[in-house]
């Protein structure tokens, strides 16, 4: 999971394009499962959006991180359009 704020105004066409492009690009990576795009609704934090996804294994997560689509999205879009973020990586307890 990652929660984030964009440099674009919340709900703007630019923000909506970033979210839809993120979904399109990141779901093209074969190891990504259950991708979700979220609007923040809690008054307890001040982030605006979230992306969530699952991976079957650590190897799948590592493949995602190294995948050219992910690297390109981070370099071309994330670093230029995201104002701040908090990445949250969970592993399910057995």
mmCIF file of N, CA, C and O in Angstrom:
data_model
loop_
_atom_site.group_PDB
_atom_site.id
_atom_site.type_symbol
_atom_site.label_atom_id
_atom_site.label_comp_id
_atom_site.label_asym_id
_atom_site.label_seq_id
_atom_site.Cartn_x
_atom_site.Cartn_y
_atom_site.Cartn_z
ATOM 1 N N UNK A 1 0.843 -1.177 0.000
ATOM 2 C CA UNK A 1 0.000 0.000 0.000
ATOM 3 C C UNK A 1 0.886 1.236 0.000
ATOM 4 O O UNK A 1 1.984 1.220 0.539
ATOM 5 N N UNK A 2 0.348 2.267 -0.588
ATOM 6 C CA UNK A 2 0.991 3.569 -0.493
ATOM 7 C C UNK A 2 -0.129 4.604 -0.412
ATOM 8 O O UNK A 2 -1.135 4.503 -1.117
ATOM 9 N N UNK A 3 0.024 5.539 0.508
ATOM 10 C CA UNK A 3 -0.908 6.664 0.591
ATOM 11 C C UNK A 3 -0.116 7.906 0.205
ATOM 12 O O UNK A 3 1.084 8.001 0.480
ATOM 13 N N UNK A 4 -0.799 8.846 -0.459
ATOM 14 C CA UNK A 4 -0.031 9.947 -1.022
ATOM 15 C C UNK A 4 -0.896 11.165 -1.300
ATOM 16 O O UNK A 4 -2.121 11.087 -1.370
ATOM 17 N N UNK A 5 -0.219 12.287 -1.476
ATOM 18 C CA UNK A 5 -0.804 13.531 -1.955
ATOM 19 C C UNK A 5 -0.114 13.891 -3.254
ATOM 20 O O UNK A 5 1.097 13.683 -3.414
ATOM 21 N N UNK A 6 -0.884 14.431 -4.162
ATOM 22 C CA UNK A 6 -0.352 14.870 -5.435
ATOM 23 C C UNK A 6 -0.096 16.372 -5.424
ATOM 24 O O UNK A 6 -0.688 17.105 -4.623
ATOM 25 N N UNK A 7 0.728 16.827 -6.329
ATOM 26 C CA UNK A 7 0.950 18.259 -6.511
ATOM 27 C C UNK A 7 -0.259 18.908 -7.171
ATOM 28 O O UNK A 7 -0.441 20.110 -7.071
ATOM 29 N N UNK A 8 -1.078 18.102 -7.827
ATOM 30 C CA UNK A 8 -2.295 18.583 -8.483
ATOM 31 C C UNK A 8 -3.413 18.744 -7.453
ATOM 32 O O UNK A 8 -3.469 17.991 -6.478
ATOM 33 N N UNK A 9 -4.335 19.671 -7.646
ATOM 34 C CA UNK A 9 -5.474 19.802 -6.737
ATOM 35 C C UNK A 9 -6.289 18.500 -6.697
ATOM 36 O O UNK A 9 -6.458 17.835 -7.724
ATOM 37 N N UNK A 10 -6.764 18.157 -5.516
ATOM 38 C CA UNK A 10 -7.561 16.944 -5.350
ATOM 39 C C UNK A 10 -8.787 17.007 -6.266
ATOM 40 O O UNK A 10 -9.481 18.014 -6.324
ATOM 41 N N UNK A 11 -9.009 15.920 -7.000
ATOM 42 C CA UNK A 11 -10.161 15.839 -7.892
ATOM 43 C C UNK A 11 -9.985 16.511 -9.234
ATOM 44 O O UNK A 11 -10.880 16.470 -10.067
ATOM 45 N N UNK A 12 -8.840 17.134 -9.462
ATOM 46 C CA UNK A 12 -8.599 17.824 -10.730
ATOM 47 C C UNK A 12 -8.433 16.807 -11.861
ATOM 48 O O UNK A 12 -8.134 15.633 -11.616
ATOM 49 N N UNK A 13 -8.594 17.256 -13.097
ATOM 50 C CA UNK A 13 -8.362 16.344 -14.224
ATOM 51 C C UNK A 13 -6.949 15.747 -14.211
ATOM 52 O O UNK A 13 -6.759 14.582 -14.541
ATOM 53 N N UNK A 14 -5.961 16.537 -13.793
ATOM 54 C CA UNK A 14 -4.587 16.036 -13.726
ATOM 55 C C UNK A 14 -4.442 14.943 -12.673
ATOM 56 O O UNK A 14 -3.761 13.940 -12.905
ATOM 57 N N UNK A 15 -5.091 15.139 -11.530
ATOM 58 C CA UNK A 15 -5.052 14.113 -10.485
ATOM 59 C C UNK A 15 -5.754 12.841 -10.950
ATOM 60 O O UNK A 15 -5.239 11.735 -10.766
ATOM 61 N N UNK A 16 -6.905 12.992 -11.558
ATOM 62 C CA UNK A 16 -7.648 11.824 -12.047
ATOM 63 C C UNK A 16 -6.856 11.085 -13.122
ATOM 64 O O UNK A 16 -6.869 9.845 -13.173
ATOM 65 N N UNK A 17 -6.149 11.813 -13.962
ATOM 66 C CA UNK A 17 -5.315 11.190 -14.997
ATOM 67 C C UNK A 17 -4.176 10.410 -14.354
ATOM 68 O O UNK A 17 -3.855 9.294 -14.767
ATOM 69 N N UNK A 18 -3.542 10.983 -13.326
ATOM 70 C CA UNK A 18 -2.468 10.284 -12.625
ATOM 71 C C UNK A 18 -2.983 8.969 -12.044
ATOM 72 O O UNK A 18 -2.339 7.925 -12.189
ATOM 73 N N UNK A 19 -4.138 9.006 -11.393
ATOM 74 C CA UNK A 19 -4.697 7.802 -10.774
ATOM 75 C C UNK A 19 -5.047 6.749 -11.819
ATOM 76 O O UNK A 19 -4.740 5.563 -11.646
ATOM 77 N N UNK A 20 -5.678 7.156 -12.896
ATOM 78 C CA UNK A 20 -6.060 6.187 -13.925
ATOM 79 C C UNK A 20 -4.837 5.658 -14.661
ATOM 80 O O UNK A 20 -4.759 4.460 -14.972
ATOM 81 N N UNK A 21 -3.866 6.509 -14.932
ATOM 82 C CA UNK A 21 -2.626 6.045 -15.565
ATOM 83 C C UNK A 21 -1.885 5.089 -14.639
ATOM 84 O O UNK A 21 -1.342 4.071 -15.092
ATOM 85 N N UNK A 22 -1.846 5.412 -13.356
ATOM 86 C CA UNK A 22 -1.199 4.521 -12.396
ATOM 87 C C UNK A 22 -1.831 3.144 -12.406
ATOM 88 O O UNK A 22 -1.132 2.128 -12.455
ATOM 89 N N UNK A 23 -3.145 3.108 -12.386
ATOM 90 C CA UNK A 23 -3.829 1.817 -12.419
ATOM 91 C C UNK A 23 -3.527 1.067 -13.709
ATOM 92 O O UNK A 23 -3.199 -0.122 -13.686
ATOM 93 N N UNK A 24 -3.618 1.745 -14.818
ATOM 94 C CA UNK A 24 -3.377 1.100 -16.114
ATOM 95 C C UNK A 24 -1.950 0.570 -16.214
ATOM 96 O O UNK A 24 -1.719 -0.576 -16.615
ATOM 97 N N UNK A 25 -0.986 1.364 -15.824
ATOM 98 C CA UNK A 25 0.420 0.993 -15.955
ATOM 99 C C UNK A 25 0.794 -0.104 -14.963
ATOM 100 O O UNK A 25 1.405 -1.113 -15.329
ATOM 101 N N UNK A 26 0.431 0.086 -13.713
ATOM 102 C CA UNK A 26 0.873 -0.860 -12.689
ATOM 103 C C UNK A 26 0.159 -2.205 -12.774
ATOM 104 O O UNK A 26 0.747 -3.233 -12.455
ATOM 105 N N UNK A 27 -1.088 -2.218 -13.229
ATOM 106 C CA UNK A 27 -1.773 -3.504 -13.399
ATOM 107 C C UNK A 27 -1.296 -4.253 -14.639
ATOM 108 O O UNK A 27 -1.626 -5.428 -14.804
ATOM 109 N N UNK A 28 -0.509 -3.615 -15.479
ATOM 110 C CA UNK A 28 0.068 -4.323 -16.628
ATOM 111 C C UNK A 28 1.219 -5.237 -16.200
ATOM 112 O O UNK A 28 1.667 -6.072 -16.984
ATOM 113 N N UNK A 29 1.681 -5.082 -14.979
ATOM 114 C CA UNK A 29 2.780 -5.909 -14.465
ATOM 115 C C UNK A 29 2.180 -7.236 -13.998
ATOM 116 O O UNK A 29 1.284 -7.259 -13.149
ATOM 117 N N UNK A 30 2.658 -8.354 -14.538
ATOM 118 C CA UNK A 30 2.011 -9.650 -14.299
ATOM 119 C C UNK A 30 1.904 -10.082 -12.836
ATOM 120 O O UNK A 30 0.975 -10.804 -12.487
ATOM 121 N N UNK A 31 2.802 -9.645 -11.970
ATOM 122 C CA UNK A 31 2.775 -10.130 -10.584
ATOM 123 C C UNK A 31 1.827 -9.341 -9.676
ATOM 124 O O UNK A 31 1.616 -9.718 -8.530
ATOM 125 N N UNK A 32 1.250 -8.250 -10.186
ATOM 126 C CA UNK A 32 0.337 -7.418 -9.381
ATOM 127 C C UNK A 32 -1.034 -8.070 -9.330
ATOM 128 O O UNK A 32 -1.620 -8.418 -10.343
ATOM 129 N N UNK A 33 -1.557 -8.210 -8.107
ATOM 130 C CA UNK A 33 -2.899 -8.762 -7.907
ATOM 131 C C UNK A 33 -3.716 -7.789 -7.053
ATOM 132 O O UNK A 33 -3.175 -7.073 -6.220
ATOM 133 N N UNK A 34 -5.020 -7.776 -7.285
ATOM 134 C CA UNK A 34 -5.956 -7.006 -6.442
ATOM 135 C C UNK A 34 -5.584 -5.532 -6.315
ATOM 136 O O UNK A 34 -5.598 -4.969 -5.218
ATOM 137 N N UNK A 35 -5.286 -4.894 -7.431
ATOM 138 C CA UNK A 35 -4.912 -3.473 -7.407
ATOM 139 C C UNK A 35 -6.139 -2.628 -7.113
ATOM 140 O O UNK A 35 -7.209 -2.849 -7.671
ATOM 141 N N UNK A 36 -5.986 -1.652 -6.233
ATOM 142 C CA UNK A 36 -7.066 -0.728 -5.926
ATOM 143 C C UNK A 36 -6.576 0.702 -5.882
ATOM 144 O O UNK A 36 -5.425 0.965 -5.533
ATOM 145 N N UNK A 37 -7.451 1.608 -6.262
ATOM 146 C CA UNK A 37 -7.204 3.054 -6.183
ATOM 147 C C UNK A 37 -8.225 3.609 -5.200
ATOM 148 O O UNK A 37 -9.419 3.325 -5.323
ATOM 149 N N UNK A 38 -7.781 4.407 -4.255
ATOM 150 C CA UNK A 38 -8.658 4.851 -3.178
ATOM 151 C C UNK A 38 -8.580 6.354 -2.943
ATOM 152 O O UNK A 38 -7.523 6.964 -3.077
ATOM 153 N N UNK A 39 -9.720 6.913 -2.551
ATOM 154 C CA UNK A 39 -9.794 8.268 -2.004
ATOM 155 C C UNK A 39 -9.783 8.142 -0.495
ATOM 156 O O UNK A 39 -10.508 7.310 0.069
ATOM 157 N N UNK A 40 -9.007 8.962 0.166
ATOM 158 C CA UNK A 40 -8.943 8.967 1.625
ATOM 159 C C UNK A 40 -10.237 9.541 2.187
ATOM 160 O O UNK A 40 -10.722 10.582 1.724
ATOM 161 N N UNK A 41 -10.808 8.879 3.178
ATOM 162 C CA UNK A 41 -12.041 9.364 3.792
ATOM 163 C C UNK A 41 -11.884 9.649 5.287
ATOM 164 O O UNK A 41 -12.762 10.264 5.873
ATOM 165 N N UNK A 42 -10.800 9.230 5.878
ATOM 166 C CA UNK A 42 -10.612 9.415 7.316
ATOM 167 C C UNK A 42 -10.186 10.839 7.645
ATOM 168 O O UNK A 42 -9.312 11.409 6.982
ATOM 169 N N UNK A 43 -10.777 11.387 8.673
ATOM 170 C CA UNK A 43 -10.358 12.703 9.163
ATOM 171 C C UNK A 43 -9.091 12.589 10.013
ATOM 172 O O UNK A 43 -8.529 13.593 10.427
ATOM 173 N N UNK A 44 -8.635 11.362 10.250
ATOM 174 C CA UNK A 44 -7.484 11.139 11.123
ATOM 175 C C UNK A 44 -6.139 11.214 10.401
ATOM 176 O O UNK A 44 -5.103 11.126 11.029
ATOM 177 N N UNK A 45 -6.164 11.318 9.081
ATOM 178 C CA UNK A 45 -4.906 11.546 8.375
ATOM 179 C C UNK A 45 -5.159 12.485 7.204
ATOM 180 O O UNK A 45 -6.286 12.645 6.750
ATOM 181 N N UNK A 46 -4.089 13.086 6.730
ATOM 182 C CA UNK A 46 -4.258 14.123 5.715
ATOM 183 C C UNK A 46 -3.708 13.734 4.345
ATOM 184 O O UNK A 46 -3.368 14.596 3.543
ATOM 185 N N UNK A 47 -3.619 12.446 4.079
ATOM 186 C CA UNK A 47 -3.291 11.997 2.728
ATOM 187 C C UNK A 47 -4.577 11.943 1.912
ATOM 188 O O UNK A 47 -5.649 11.704 2.443
ATOM 189 N N UNK A 48 -4.461 12.154 0.603
ATOM 190 C CA UNK A 48 -5.645 12.226 -0.260
ATOM 191 C C UNK A 48 -5.999 10.921 -0.955
ATOM 192 O O UNK A 48 -7.175 10.637 -1.183
ATOM 193 N N UNK A 49 -4.988 10.128 -1.337
ATOM 194 C CA UNK A 49 -5.219 8.969 -2.193
ATOM 195 C C UNK A 49 -4.437 7.761 -1.702
ATOM 196 O O UNK A 49 -3.496 7.888 -0.921
ATOM 197 N N UNK A 50 -4.801 6.613 -2.236
ATOM 198 C CA UNK A 50 -4.051 5.399 -1.950
ATOM 199 C C UNK A 50 -4.072 4.439 -3.114
ATOM 200 O O UNK A 50 -5.038 4.403 -3.882
ATOM 201 N N UNK A 51 -2.983 3.701 -3.252
ATOM 202 C CA UNK A 51 -2.899 2.547 -4.140
ATOM 203 C C UNK A 51 -2.665 1.341 -3.248
ATOM 204 O O UNK A 51 -1.874 1.417 -2.294
ATOM 205 N N UNK A 52 -3.316 0.250 -3.553
ATOM 206 C CA UNK A 52 -3.112 -0.987 -2.819
ATOM 207 C C UNK A 52 -2.985 -2.121 -3.817
ATOM 208 O O UNK A 52 -3.661 -2.124 -4.852
ATOM 209 N N UNK A 53 -2.136 -3.078 -3.510
ATOM 210 C CA UNK A 53 -1.981 -4.251 -4.367
ATOM 211 C C UNK A 53 -1.423 -5.392 -3.537
ATOM 212 O O UNK A 53 -0.859 -5.179 -2.465
ATOM 213 N N UNK A 54 -1.629 -6.591 -4.032
ATOM 214 C CA UNK A 54 -1.145 -7.796 -3.366
ATOM 215 C C UNK A 54 -0.142 -8.495 -4.262
ATOM 216 O O UNK A 54 -0.196 -8.371 -5.493
ATOM 217 N N UNK A 55 0.707 -9.281 -3.617
ATOM 218 C CA UNK A 55 1.676 -10.119 -4.323
ATOM 219 C C UNK A 55 1.652 -11.503 -3.687
ATOM 220 O O UNK A 55 1.516 -11.628 -2.467
ATOM 221 N N UNK A 56 1.820 -12.524 -4.503
ATOM 222 C CA UNK A 56 1.769 -13.902 -4.020
ATOM 223 C C UNK A 56 3.008 -14.275 -3.209
ATOM 224 O O UNK A 56 2.951 -15.170 -2.373
ATOM 225 N N UNK A 57 4.111 -13.578 -3.459
ATOM 226 C CA UNK A 57 5.367 -13.942 -2.788
ATOM 227 C C UNK A 57 6.311 -12.747 -2.785
ATOM 228 O O UNK A 57 6.098 -11.761 -3.507
ATOM 229 N N UNK A 58 7.362 -12.853 -2.004
ATOM 230 C CA UNK A 58 8.396 -11.823 -1.998
ATOM 231 C C UNK A 58 9.043 -11.713 -3.376
ATOM 232 O O UNK A 58 9.359 -10.617 -3.845
ATOM 233 N N UNK A 59 9.204 -12.850 -4.043
ATOM 234 C CA UNK A 59 9.789 -12.835 -5.395
ATOM 235 C C UNK A 59 8.911 -12.044 -6.358
ATOM 236 O O UNK A 59 9.427 -11.302 -7.208
ATOM 237 N N UNK A 60 7.584 -12.175 -6.237
ATOM 238 C CA UNK A 60 6.669 -11.410 -7.089
ATOM 239 C C UNK A 60 6.767 -9.916 -6.796
ATOM 240 O O UNK A 60 6.726 -9.086 -7.705
ATOM 241 N N UNK A 61 6.899 -9.563 -5.525
ATOM 242 C CA UNK A 61 7.056 -8.158 -5.138
ATOM 243 C C UNK A 61 8.370 -7.600 -5.695
ATOM 244 O O UNK A 61 8.420 -6.496 -6.241
ATOM 245 N N UNK A 62 9.440 -8.392 -5.578
ATOM 246 C CA UNK A 62 10.732 -7.965 -6.098
ATOM 247 C C UNK A 62 10.679 -7.780 -7.621
ATOM 248 O O UNK A 62 11.250 -6.823 -8.158
ATOM 249 N N UNK A 63 9.977 -8.690 -8.303
ATOM 250 C CA UNK A 63 9.830 -8.578 -9.762
ATOM 251 C C UNK A 63 9.057 -7.317 -10.122
ATOM 252 O O UNK A 63 9.395 -6.625 -11.098
ATOM 253 N N UNK A 64 8.032 -6.984 -9.352
ATOM 254 C CA UNK A 64 7.266 -5.749 -9.554
ATOM 255 C C UNK A 64 8.169 -4.528 -9.415
ATOM 256 O O UNK A 64 8.156 -3.623 -10.258
ATOM 257 N N UNK A 65 8.941 -4.484 -8.356
ATOM 258 C CA UNK A 65 9.813 -3.328 -8.120
ATOM 259 C C UNK A 65 10.827 -3.124 -9.233
ATOM 260 O O UNK A 65 11.174 -1.986 -9.554
ATOM 261 N N UNK A 66 11.294 -4.207 -9.829
ATOM 262 C CA UNK A 66 12.303 -4.125 -10.879
ATOM 263 C C UNK A 66 11.707 -4.023 -12.284
ATOM 264 O O UNK A 66 12.432 -3.737 -13.240
ATOM 265 N N UNK A 67 10.406 -4.224 -12.409
ATOM 266 C CA UNK A 67 9.764 -4.248 -13.726
ATOM 267 C C UNK A 67 9.893 -2.877 -14.402
ATOM 268 O O UNK A 67 9.690 -1.838 -13.768
ATOM 269 N N UNK A 68 10.217 -2.848 -15.701
ATOM 270 C CA UNK A 68 10.374 -1.568 -16.409
ATOM 271 C C UNK A 68 9.144 -0.659 -16.335
ATOM 272 O O UNK A 68 9.288 0.567 -16.289
ATOM 273 N N UNK A 69 7.939 -1.218 -16.304
ATOM 274 C CA UNK A 69 6.730 -0.380 -16.209
ATOM 275 C C UNK A 69 6.682 0.339 -14.864
ATOM 276 O O UNK A 69 6.305 1.516 -14.797
ATOM 277 N N UNK A 70 7.056 -0.352 -13.787
ATOM 278 C CA UNK A 70 7.074 0.268 -12.461
ATOM 279 C C UNK A 70 8.174 1.317 -12.377
ATOM 280 O O UNK A 70 7.935 2.445 -11.930
ATOM 281 N N UNK A 71 9.365 0.950 -12.817
ATOM 282 C CA UNK A 71 10.494 1.885 -12.777
ATOM 283 C C UNK A 71 10.174 3.135 -13.597
ATOM 284 O O UNK A 71 10.411 4.259 -13.153
ATOM 285 N N UNK A 72 9.600 2.957 -14.775
ATOM 286 C CA UNK A 72 9.245 4.093 -15.624
ATOM 287 C C UNK A 72 8.187 4.976 -14.987
ATOM 288 O O UNK A 72 8.290 6.207 -15.033
ATOM 289 N N UNK A 73 7.166 4.360 -14.379
ATOM 290 C CA UNK A 73 6.114 5.135 -13.724
ATOM 291 C C UNK A 73 6.702 5.960 -12.583
ATOM 292 O O UNK A 73 6.380 7.148 -12.429
ATOM 293 N N UNK A 74 7.563 5.357 -11.791
ATOM 294 C CA UNK A 74 8.184 6.074 -10.674
ATOM 295 C C UNK A 74 9.021 7.246 -11.187
ATOM 296 O O UNK A 74 8.892 8.372 -10.691
ATOM 297 N N UNK A 75 9.855 6.998 -12.177
ATOM 298 C CA UNK A 75 10.754 8.040 -12.676
ATOM 299 C C UNK A 75 10.005 9.162 -13.400
ATOM 300 O O UNK A 75 10.310 10.337 -13.207
ATOM 301 N N UNK A 76 9.045 8.784 -14.249
ATOM 302 C CA UNK A 76 8.378 9.767 -15.106
ATOM 303 C C UNK A 76 7.185 10.449 -14.462
ATOM 304 O O UNK A 76 6.890 11.610 -14.785
ATOM 305 N N UNK A 77 6.493 9.766 -13.587
ATOM 306 C CA UNK A 77 5.255 10.327 -13.048
ATOM 307 C C UNK A 77 5.343 10.548 -11.534
ATOM 308 O O UNK A 77 5.047 11.631 -11.036
ATOM 309 N N UNK A 78 5.702 9.494 -10.794
ATOM 310 C CA UNK A 78 5.678 9.561 -9.336
ATOM 311 C C UNK A 78 6.581 10.680 -8.818
ATOM 312 O O UNK A 78 6.151 11.517 -8.023
ATOM 313 N N UNK A 79 7.807 10.696 -9.260
ATOM 314 C CA UNK A 79 8.775 11.677 -8.747
ATOM 315 C C UNK A 79 8.426 13.106 -9.130
ATOM 316 O O UNK A 79 8.846 14.040 -8.451
ATOM 317 N N UNK A 80 7.652 13.286 -10.188
ATOM 318 C CA UNK A 80 7.323 14.637 -10.629
ATOM 319 C C UNK A 80 5.944 15.106 -10.166
ATOM 320 O O UNK A 80 5.705 16.307 -10.092
ATOM 321 N N UNK A 81 5.034 14.176 -9.848
ATOM 322 C CA UNK A 81 3.659 14.567 -9.539
ATOM 323 C C UNK A 81 3.223 14.313 -8.098
ATOM 324 O O UNK A 81 2.215 14.858 -7.666
ATOM 325 N N UNK A 82 3.970 13.502 -7.368
ATOM 326 C CA UNK A 82 3.603 13.197 -5.982
ATOM 327 C C UNK A 82 4.308 14.168 -5.054
ATOM 328 O O UNK A 82 5.520 14.350 -5.122
ATOM 329 N N UNK A 83 3.503 14.770 -4.186
ATOM 330 C CA UNK A 83 4.043 15.748 -3.238
ATOM 331 C C UNK A 83 4.676 15.068 -2.028
ATOM 332 O O UNK A 83 5.743 15.449 -1.568
ATOM 333 N N UNK A 84 3.977 14.066 -1.495
ATOM 334 C CA UNK A 84 4.487 13.303 -0.353
ATOM 335 C C UNK A 84 3.751 11.975 -0.299
ATOM 336 O O UNK A 84 2.640 11.845 -0.825
ATOM 337 N N UNK A 85 4.377 10.995 0.358
ATOM 338 C CA UNK A 85 3.757 9.675 0.414
ATOM 339 C C UNK A 85 4.263 8.895 1.614
ATOM 340 O O UNK A 85 5.276 9.233 2.222
ATOM 341 N N UNK A 86 3.533 7.850 1.910
ATOM 342 C CA UNK A 86 3.914 6.900 2.943
ATOM 343 C C UNK A 86 3.662 5.513 2.381
ATOM 344 O O UNK A 86 2.523 5.170 2.046
ATOM 345 N N UNK A 87 4.728 4.761 2.218
ATOM 346 C CA UNK A 87 4.613 3.383 1.725
ATOM 347 C C UNK A 87 4.439 2.455 2.913
ATOM 348 O O UNK A 87 5.130 2.600 3.918
ATOM 349 N N UNK A 88 3.515 1.522 2.780
ATOM 350 C CA UNK A 88 3.213 0.583 3.854
ATOM 351 C C UNK A 88 3.240 -0.818 3.253
ATOM 352 O O UNK A 88 2.386 -1.163 2.437
ATOM 353 N N UNK A 89 4.227 -1.604 3.620
ATOM 354 C CA UNK A 89 4.333 -2.967 3.104
ATOM 355 C C UNK A 89 4.042 -3.940 4.242
ATOM 356 O O UNK A 89 4.729 -3.928 5.273
ATOM 357 N N UNK A 90 3.027 -4.762 4.035
ATOM 358 C CA UNK A 90 2.618 -5.739 5.030
ATOM 359 C C UNK A 90 2.895 -7.153 4.533
ATOM 360 O O UNK A 90 2.773 -7.423 3.339
ATOM 361 N N UNK A 91 3.200 -8.021 5.472
ATOM 362 C CA UNK A 91 3.251 -9.443 5.199
ATOM 363 C C UNK A 91 2.275 -10.097 6.165
ATOM 364 O O UNK A 91 2.325 -9.824 7.383
ATOM 365 N N UNK A 92 1.381 -10.912 5.635
ATOM 366 C CA UNK A 92 0.342 -11.524 6.461
ATOM 367 C C UNK A 92 0.966 -12.492 7.465
ATOM 368 O O UNK A 92 1.822 -13.302 7.127
ATOM 369 N N UNK A 93 0.512 -12.386 8.712
ATOM 370 C CA UNK A 93 0.952 -13.311 9.756
ATOM 371 C C UNK A 93 0.269 -14.650 9.561
ATOM 372 O O UNK A 93 -0.895 -14.700 9.175
ATOM 373 N N UNK A 94 0.987 -15.671 9.811
ATOM 374 C CA UNK A 94 0.398 -17.012 9.678
ATOM 375 C C UNK A 94 -0.043 -17.540 11.004
ATOM 376 O O UNK A 94 0.315 -17.134 12.030
#
